PDB file of C-alpha atoms and ligand atoms in Angstrom:
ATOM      1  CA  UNK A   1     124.685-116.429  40.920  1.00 47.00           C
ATOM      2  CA  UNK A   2     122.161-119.137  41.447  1.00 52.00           C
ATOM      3  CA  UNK A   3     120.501-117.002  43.907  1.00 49.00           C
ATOM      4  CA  UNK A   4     120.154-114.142  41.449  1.00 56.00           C
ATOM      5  CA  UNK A   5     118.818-116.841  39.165  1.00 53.00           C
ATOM      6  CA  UNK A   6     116.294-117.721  41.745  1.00 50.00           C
ATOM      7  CA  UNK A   7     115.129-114.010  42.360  1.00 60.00           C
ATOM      8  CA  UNK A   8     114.552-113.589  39.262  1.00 55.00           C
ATOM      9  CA  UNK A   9     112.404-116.634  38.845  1.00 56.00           C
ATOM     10  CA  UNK A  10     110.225-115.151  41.695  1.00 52.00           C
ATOM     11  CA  UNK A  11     110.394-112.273  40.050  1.00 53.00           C
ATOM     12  CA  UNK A  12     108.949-112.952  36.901  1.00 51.00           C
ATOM     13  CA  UNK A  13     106.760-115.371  38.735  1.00 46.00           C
ATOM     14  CA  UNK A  14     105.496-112.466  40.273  1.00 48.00           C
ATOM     15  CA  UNK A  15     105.119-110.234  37.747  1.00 47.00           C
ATOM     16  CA  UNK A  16     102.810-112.960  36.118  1.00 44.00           C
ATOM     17  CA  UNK A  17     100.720-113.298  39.274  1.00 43.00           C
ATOM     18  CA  UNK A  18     100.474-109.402  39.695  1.00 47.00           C
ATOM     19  CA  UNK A  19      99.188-108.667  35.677  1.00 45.00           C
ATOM     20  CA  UNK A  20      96.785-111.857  35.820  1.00 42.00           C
ATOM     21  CA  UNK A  21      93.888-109.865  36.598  1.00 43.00           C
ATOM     22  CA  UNK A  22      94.344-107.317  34.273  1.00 45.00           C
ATOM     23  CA  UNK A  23      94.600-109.604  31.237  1.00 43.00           C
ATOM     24  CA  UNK A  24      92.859-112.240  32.132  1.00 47.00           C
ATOM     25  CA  UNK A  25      89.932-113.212  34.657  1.00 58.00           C
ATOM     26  CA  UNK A  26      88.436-110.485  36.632  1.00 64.00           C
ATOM     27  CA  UNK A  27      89.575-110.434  40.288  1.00 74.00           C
ATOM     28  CA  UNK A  28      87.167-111.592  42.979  1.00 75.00           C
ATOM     29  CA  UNK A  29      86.646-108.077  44.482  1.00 77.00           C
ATOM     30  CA  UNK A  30      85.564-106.733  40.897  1.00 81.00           C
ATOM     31  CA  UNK A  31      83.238-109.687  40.760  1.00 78.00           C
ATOM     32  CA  UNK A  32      81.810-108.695  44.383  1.00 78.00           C
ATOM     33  CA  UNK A  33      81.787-105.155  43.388  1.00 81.00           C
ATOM     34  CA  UNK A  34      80.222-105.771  39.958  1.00 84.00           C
ATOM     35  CA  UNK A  35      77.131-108.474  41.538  1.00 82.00           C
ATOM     36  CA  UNK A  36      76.129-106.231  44.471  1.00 81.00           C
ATOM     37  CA  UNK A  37      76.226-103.125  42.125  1.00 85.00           C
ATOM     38  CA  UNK A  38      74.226-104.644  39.608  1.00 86.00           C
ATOM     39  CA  UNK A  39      71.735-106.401  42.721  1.00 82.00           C
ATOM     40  CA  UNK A  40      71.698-102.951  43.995  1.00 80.00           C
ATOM     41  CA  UNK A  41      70.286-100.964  41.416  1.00 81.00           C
ATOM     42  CA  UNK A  42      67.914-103.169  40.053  1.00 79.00           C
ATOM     43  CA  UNK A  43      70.113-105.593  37.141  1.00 82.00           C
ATOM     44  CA  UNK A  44      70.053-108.142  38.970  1.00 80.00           C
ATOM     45  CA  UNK A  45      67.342-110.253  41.392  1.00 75.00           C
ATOM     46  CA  UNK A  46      68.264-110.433  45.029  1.00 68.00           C
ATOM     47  CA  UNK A  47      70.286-113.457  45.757  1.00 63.00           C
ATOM     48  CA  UNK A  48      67.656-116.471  46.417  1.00 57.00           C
ATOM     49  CA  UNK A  49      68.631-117.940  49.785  1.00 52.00           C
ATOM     50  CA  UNK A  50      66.238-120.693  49.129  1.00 53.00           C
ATOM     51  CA  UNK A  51      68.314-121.951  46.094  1.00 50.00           C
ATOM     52  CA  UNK A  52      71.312-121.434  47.879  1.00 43.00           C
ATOM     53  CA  UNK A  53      73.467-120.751  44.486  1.00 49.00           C
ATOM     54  CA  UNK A  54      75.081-117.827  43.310  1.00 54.00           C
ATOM     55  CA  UNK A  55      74.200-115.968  40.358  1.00 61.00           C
ATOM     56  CA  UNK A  56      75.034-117.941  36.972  1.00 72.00           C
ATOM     57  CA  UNK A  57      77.812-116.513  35.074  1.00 77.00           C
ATOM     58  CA  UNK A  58      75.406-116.198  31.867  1.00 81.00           C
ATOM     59  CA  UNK A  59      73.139-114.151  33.969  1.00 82.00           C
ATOM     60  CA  UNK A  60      75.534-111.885  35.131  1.00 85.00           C
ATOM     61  CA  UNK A  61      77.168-111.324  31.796  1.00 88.00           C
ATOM     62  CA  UNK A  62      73.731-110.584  30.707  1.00 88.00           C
ATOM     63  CA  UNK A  63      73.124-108.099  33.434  1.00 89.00           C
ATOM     64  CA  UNK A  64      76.618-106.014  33.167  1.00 91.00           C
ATOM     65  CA  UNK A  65      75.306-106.165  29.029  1.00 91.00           C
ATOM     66  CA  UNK A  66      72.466-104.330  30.005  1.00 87.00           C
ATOM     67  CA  UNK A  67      74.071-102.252  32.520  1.00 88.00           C
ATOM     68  CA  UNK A  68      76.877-101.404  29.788  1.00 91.00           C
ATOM     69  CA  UNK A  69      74.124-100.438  27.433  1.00 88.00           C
ATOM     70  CA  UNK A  70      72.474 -97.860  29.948  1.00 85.00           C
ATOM     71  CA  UNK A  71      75.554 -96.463  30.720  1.00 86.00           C
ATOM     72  CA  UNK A  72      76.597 -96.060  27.075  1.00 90.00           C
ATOM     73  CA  UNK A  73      79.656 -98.117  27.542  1.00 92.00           C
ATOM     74  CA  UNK A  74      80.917-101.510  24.898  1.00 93.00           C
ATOM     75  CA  UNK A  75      78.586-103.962  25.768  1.00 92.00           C
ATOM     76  CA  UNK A  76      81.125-107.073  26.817  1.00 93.00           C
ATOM     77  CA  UNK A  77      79.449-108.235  29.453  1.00 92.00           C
ATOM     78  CA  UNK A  78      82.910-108.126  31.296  1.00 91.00           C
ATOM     79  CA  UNK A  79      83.639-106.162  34.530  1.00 90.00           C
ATOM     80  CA  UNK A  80      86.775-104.369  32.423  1.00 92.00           C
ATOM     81  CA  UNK A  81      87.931-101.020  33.141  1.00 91.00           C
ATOM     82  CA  UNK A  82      85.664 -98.684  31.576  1.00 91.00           C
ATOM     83  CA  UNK A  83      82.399-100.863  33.364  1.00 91.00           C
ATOM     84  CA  UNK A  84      84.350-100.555  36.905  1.00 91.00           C
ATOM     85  CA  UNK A  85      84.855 -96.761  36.729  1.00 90.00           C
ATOM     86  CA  UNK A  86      81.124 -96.120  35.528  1.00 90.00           C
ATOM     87  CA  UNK A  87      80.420 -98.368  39.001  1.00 89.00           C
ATOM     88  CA  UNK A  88      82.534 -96.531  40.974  1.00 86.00           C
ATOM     89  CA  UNK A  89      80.608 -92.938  39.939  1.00 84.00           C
ATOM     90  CA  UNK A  90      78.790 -91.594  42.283  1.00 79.00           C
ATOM     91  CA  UNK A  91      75.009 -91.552  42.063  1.00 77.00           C
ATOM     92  CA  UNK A  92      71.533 -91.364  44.043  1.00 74.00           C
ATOM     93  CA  UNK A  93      70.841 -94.698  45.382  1.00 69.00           C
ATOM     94  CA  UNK A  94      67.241 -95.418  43.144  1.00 68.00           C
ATOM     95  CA  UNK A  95      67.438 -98.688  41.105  1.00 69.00           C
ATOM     96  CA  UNK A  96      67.911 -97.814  37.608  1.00 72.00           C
ATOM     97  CA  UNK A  97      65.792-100.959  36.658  1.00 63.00           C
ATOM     98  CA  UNK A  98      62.860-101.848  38.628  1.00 55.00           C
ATOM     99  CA  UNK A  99      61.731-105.655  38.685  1.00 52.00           C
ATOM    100  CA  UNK A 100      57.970-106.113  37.871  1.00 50.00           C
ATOM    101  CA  UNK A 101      56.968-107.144  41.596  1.00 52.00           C
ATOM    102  CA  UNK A 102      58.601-103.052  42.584  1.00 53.00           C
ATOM    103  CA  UNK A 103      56.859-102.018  39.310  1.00 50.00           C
ATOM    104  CA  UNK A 104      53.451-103.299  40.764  1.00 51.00           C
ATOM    105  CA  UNK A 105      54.319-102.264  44.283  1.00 54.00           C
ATOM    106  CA  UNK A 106      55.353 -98.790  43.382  1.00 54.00           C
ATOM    107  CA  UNK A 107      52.149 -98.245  41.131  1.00 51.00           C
ATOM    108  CA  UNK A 108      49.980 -99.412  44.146  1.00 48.00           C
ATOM    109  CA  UNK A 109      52.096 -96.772  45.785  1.00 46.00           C
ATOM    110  CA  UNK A 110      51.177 -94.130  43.899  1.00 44.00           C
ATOM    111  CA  UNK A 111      47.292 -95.083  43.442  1.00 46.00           C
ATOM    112  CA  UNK A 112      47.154 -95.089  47.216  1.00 43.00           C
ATOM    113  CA  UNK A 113      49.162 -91.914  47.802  1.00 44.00           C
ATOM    114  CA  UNK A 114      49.289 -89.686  44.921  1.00 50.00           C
ATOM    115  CA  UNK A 115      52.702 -88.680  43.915  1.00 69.00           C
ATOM    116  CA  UNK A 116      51.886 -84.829  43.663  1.00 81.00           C
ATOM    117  CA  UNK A 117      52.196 -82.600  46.584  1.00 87.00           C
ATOM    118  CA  UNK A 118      48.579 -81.417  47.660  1.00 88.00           C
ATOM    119  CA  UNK A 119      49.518 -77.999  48.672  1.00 92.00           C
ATOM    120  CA  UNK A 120      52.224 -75.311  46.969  1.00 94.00           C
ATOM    121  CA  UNK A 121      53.922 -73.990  50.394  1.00 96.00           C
ATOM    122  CA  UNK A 122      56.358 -76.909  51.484  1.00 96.00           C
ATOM    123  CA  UNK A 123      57.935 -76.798  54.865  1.00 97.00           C
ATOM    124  CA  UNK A 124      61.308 -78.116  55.491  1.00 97.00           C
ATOM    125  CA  UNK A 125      63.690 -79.077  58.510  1.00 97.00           C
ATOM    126  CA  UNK A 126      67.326 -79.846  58.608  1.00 96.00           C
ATOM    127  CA  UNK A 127      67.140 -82.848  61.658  1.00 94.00           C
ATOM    128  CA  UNK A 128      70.892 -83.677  61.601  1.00 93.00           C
ATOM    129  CA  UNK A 129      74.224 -81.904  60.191  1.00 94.00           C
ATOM    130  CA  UNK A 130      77.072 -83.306  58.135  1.00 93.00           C
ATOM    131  CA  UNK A 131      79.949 -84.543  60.678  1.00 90.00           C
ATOM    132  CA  UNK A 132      82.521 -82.496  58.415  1.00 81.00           C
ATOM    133  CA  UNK A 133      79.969 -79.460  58.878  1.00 79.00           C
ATOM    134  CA  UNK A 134      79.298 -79.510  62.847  1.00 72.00           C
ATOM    135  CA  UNK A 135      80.997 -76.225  63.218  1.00 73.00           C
ATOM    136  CA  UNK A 136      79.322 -74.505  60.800  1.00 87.00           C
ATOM    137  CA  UNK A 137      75.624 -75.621  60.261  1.00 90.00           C
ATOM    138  CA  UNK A 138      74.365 -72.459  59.142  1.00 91.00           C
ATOM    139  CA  UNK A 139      76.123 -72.851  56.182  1.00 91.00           C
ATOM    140  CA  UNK A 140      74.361 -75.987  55.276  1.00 93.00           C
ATOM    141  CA  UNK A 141      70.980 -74.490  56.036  1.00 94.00           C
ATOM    142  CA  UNK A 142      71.913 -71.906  53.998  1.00 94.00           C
ATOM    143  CA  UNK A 143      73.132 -74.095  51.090  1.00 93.00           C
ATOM    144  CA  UNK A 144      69.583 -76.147  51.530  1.00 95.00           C
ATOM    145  CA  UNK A 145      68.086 -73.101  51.129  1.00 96.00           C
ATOM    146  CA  UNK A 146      69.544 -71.983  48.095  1.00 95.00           C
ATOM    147  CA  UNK A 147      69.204 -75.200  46.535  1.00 94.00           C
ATOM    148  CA  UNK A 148      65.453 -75.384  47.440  1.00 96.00           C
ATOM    149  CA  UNK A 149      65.168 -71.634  45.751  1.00 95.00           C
ATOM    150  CA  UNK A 150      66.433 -73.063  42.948  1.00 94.00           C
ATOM    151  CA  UNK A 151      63.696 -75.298  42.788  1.00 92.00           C
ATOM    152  CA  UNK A 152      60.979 -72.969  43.833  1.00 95.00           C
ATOM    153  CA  UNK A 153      61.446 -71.433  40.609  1.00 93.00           C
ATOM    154  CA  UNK A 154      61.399 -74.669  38.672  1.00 90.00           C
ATOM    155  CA  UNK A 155      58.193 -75.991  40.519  1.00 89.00           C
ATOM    156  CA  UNK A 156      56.105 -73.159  41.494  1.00 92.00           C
ATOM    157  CA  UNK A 157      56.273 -74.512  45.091  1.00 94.00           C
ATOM    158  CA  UNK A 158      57.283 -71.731  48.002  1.00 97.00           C
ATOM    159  CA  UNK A 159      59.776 -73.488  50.681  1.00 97.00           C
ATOM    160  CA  UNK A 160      59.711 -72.215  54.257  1.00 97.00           C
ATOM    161  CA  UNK A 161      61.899 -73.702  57.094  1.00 97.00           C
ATOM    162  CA  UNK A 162      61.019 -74.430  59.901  1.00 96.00           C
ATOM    163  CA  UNK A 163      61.758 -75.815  63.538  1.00 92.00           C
ATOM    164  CA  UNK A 164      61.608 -79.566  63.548  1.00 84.00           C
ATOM    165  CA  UNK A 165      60.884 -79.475  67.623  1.00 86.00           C
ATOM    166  CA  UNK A 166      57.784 -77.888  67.122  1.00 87.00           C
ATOM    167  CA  UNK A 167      56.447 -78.844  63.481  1.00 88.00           C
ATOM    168  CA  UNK A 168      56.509 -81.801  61.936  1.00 91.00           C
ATOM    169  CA  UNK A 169      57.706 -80.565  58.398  1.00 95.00           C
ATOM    170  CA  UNK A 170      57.144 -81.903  55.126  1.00 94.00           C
ATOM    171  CA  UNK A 171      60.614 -82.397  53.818  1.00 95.00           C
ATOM    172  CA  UNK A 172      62.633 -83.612  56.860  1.00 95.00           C
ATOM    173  CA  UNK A 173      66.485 -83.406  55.609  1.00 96.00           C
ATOM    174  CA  UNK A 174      69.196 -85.426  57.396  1.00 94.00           C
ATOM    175  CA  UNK A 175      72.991 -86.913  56.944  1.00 95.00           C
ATOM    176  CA  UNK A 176      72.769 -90.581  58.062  1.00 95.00           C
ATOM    177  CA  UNK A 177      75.711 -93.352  58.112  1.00 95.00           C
ATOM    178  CA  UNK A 178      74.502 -97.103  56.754  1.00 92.00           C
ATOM    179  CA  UNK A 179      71.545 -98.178  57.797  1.00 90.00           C
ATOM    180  CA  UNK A 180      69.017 -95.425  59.058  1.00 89.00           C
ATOM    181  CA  UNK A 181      65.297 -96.555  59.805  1.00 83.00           C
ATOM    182  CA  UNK A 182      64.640 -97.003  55.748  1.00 83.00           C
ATOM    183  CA  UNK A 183      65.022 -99.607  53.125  1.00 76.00           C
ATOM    184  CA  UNK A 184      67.758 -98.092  51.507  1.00 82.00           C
ATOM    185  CA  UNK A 185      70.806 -98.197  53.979  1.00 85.00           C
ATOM    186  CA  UNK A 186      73.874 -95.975  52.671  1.00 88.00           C
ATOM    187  CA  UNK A 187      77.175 -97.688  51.596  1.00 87.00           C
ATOM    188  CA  UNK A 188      80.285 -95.609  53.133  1.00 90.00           C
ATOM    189  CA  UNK A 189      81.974 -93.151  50.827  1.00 90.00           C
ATOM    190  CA  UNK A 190      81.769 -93.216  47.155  1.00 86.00           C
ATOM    191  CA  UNK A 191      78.698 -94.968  45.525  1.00 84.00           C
ATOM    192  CA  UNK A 192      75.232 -93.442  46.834  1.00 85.00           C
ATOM    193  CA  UNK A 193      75.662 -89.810  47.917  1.00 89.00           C
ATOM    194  CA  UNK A 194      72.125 -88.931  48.644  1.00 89.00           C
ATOM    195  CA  UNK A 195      68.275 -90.142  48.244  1.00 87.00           C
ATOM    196  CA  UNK A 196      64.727 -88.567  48.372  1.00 86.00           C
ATOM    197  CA  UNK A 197      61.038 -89.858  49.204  1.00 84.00           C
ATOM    198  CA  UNK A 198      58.180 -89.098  46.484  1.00 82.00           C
ATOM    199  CA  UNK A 199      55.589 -86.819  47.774  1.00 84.00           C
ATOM    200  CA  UNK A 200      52.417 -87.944  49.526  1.00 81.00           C
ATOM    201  CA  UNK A 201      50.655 -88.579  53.037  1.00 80.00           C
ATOM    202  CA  UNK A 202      53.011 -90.772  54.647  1.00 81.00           C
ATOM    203  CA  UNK A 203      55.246 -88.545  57.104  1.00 85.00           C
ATOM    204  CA  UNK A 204      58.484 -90.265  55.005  1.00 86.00           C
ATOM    205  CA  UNK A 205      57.246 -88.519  51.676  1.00 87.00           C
ATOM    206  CA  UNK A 206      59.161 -85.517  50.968  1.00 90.00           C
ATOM    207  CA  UNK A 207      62.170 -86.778  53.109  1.00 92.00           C
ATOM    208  CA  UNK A 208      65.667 -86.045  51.884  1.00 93.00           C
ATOM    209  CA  UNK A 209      68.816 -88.205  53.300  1.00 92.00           C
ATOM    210  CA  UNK A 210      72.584 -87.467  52.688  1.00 94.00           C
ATOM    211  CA  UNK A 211      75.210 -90.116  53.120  1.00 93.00           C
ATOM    212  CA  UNK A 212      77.400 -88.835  56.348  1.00 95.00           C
ATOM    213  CA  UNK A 213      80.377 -90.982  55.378  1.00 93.00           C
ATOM    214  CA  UNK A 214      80.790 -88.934  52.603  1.00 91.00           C
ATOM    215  CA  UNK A 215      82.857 -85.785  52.992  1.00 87.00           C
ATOM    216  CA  UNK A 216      80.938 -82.841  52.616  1.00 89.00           C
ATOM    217  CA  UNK A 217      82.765 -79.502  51.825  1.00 85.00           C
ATOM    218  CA  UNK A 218      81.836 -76.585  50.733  1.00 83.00           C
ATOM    219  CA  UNK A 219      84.102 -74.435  48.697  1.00 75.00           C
ATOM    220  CA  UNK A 220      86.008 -71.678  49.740  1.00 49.00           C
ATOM    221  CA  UNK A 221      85.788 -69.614  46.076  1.00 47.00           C
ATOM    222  CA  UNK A 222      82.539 -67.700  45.481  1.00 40.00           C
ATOM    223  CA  UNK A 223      79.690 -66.070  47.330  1.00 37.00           C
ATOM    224  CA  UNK A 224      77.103 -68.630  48.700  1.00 38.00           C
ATOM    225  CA  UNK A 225      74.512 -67.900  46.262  1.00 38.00           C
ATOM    226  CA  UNK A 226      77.279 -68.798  43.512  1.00 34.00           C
ATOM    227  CA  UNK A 227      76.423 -72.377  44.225  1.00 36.00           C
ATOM    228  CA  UNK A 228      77.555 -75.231  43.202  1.00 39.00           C
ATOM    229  CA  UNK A 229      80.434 -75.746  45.357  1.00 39.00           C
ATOM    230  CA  UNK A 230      79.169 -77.812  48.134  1.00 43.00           C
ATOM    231  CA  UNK A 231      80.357 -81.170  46.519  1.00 43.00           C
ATOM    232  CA  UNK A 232      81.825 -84.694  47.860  1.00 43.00           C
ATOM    233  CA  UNK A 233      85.745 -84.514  47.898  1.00 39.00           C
TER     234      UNK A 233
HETATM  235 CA1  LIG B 301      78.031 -93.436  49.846  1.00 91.88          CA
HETATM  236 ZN1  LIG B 302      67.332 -92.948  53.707  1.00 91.88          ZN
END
């Protein structure tokens, strides 16, 4: 009996440890999530190694406010459910507030480079595949193609692929895992699916990149041109 007692003591014991974080402070991995989420697309600064401090609490609630308010959720400054899920969407990988200092930068960027293309015949390259697609690659060119009609019609612009070996082309495409020779390194599956370069001079402009931790199907109902089945599982 005074074992059963004893069980369940360490049973409710338990119990109160396991529904803590639902009813009462967040639990550290939301927390993590939630600050490099918010550092990550622009709500909050970068971390400060020189004032070797975290982030105030005030200033994060402040920043989930905001991010709460752009996503059209309650704005309780608290990583709750609804605010988690909205993190955990998928999205491109652009901050969706820019700091003055990339405000500044990015104007610069465009004075110097222009952000219109300069010509209405694009060329374009697949340089690597999807691992998930290896065996089958002509179906993602094809896809890319499609998807680049699509926007032919939008834009006026003509697409043309070409061969990477011999032409340098103006939209390089590739599927890249972490960090890949940009600023913007990818973040394993979920989270950022995908990211383009503006247009301009510098051979990066025009570049699109495709998180290869993802999984990248495409689905088996409908004819190719039907579309919109090439999504992340
Ligand atoms: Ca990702
Ligand atoms: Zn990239």
């Amino acid at each position: 009996m005074r074992l059963q007692a004893l069980d369940l003591r360490l049973l409710v014991l338990l119990l109160v440890l396991l529904l803590q974080p639902v009813y009462g402070t967040p639990r550290a991995q939301d927390m993590s999530l939630g600050v490099d989420w918010l550092t990550r697309y622009g709500y909050l600064p970068p971390a400060d190694p020189s004032q070797a401090q975290l982030q105030s609490l005030e200033k994060l609630q402040d920043a989930i406010k905001v991010m709460q308010r752009f996503a059209g959720l309650p704005e309780t400054g608290q990583m709750d459910t609804e605010t988690i899920a909205a993190m955990h969407k998928p999205r491109c990988s652009l901050p969706d507030i820019l700091g003055a200092a990339e405000l500044v930068r990015r104007r610069r960027r465009y004075a110097l480079s222009g952000s219109v293309w300069k010509k209405r015949t694009l060329t374009w390259s697949i340089q690597s595949f999807p691992q998930s697609f290896q065996s089958s690659q002509s179906i993602v060119r094809a896809l890319m193609s499609h998807a680049l009609a699509v926007w032919a019609v939008e834009s006026g612009l003509t697409f043309q692929e070409v061969d990477s070996q011999h032409q340098e082309p103006d939209i390089l495409i590739h599927f890249s895992r972490g960090y890949h020779q940009d600023s913007y390194p990818f973040d394993g599956p979920g989270g950022t699916l995908a990211h383009a370069f503006f247009p301009g001079e510098h051979p990066i402009s025009g570049d699109t990149h495709f998180d290869d931790e993802e999984t990248w199907t495409y689905g088996s109902q409908g004819a190719l041109p039907g579309a919109s089945e090439a999504r992340r599982e």
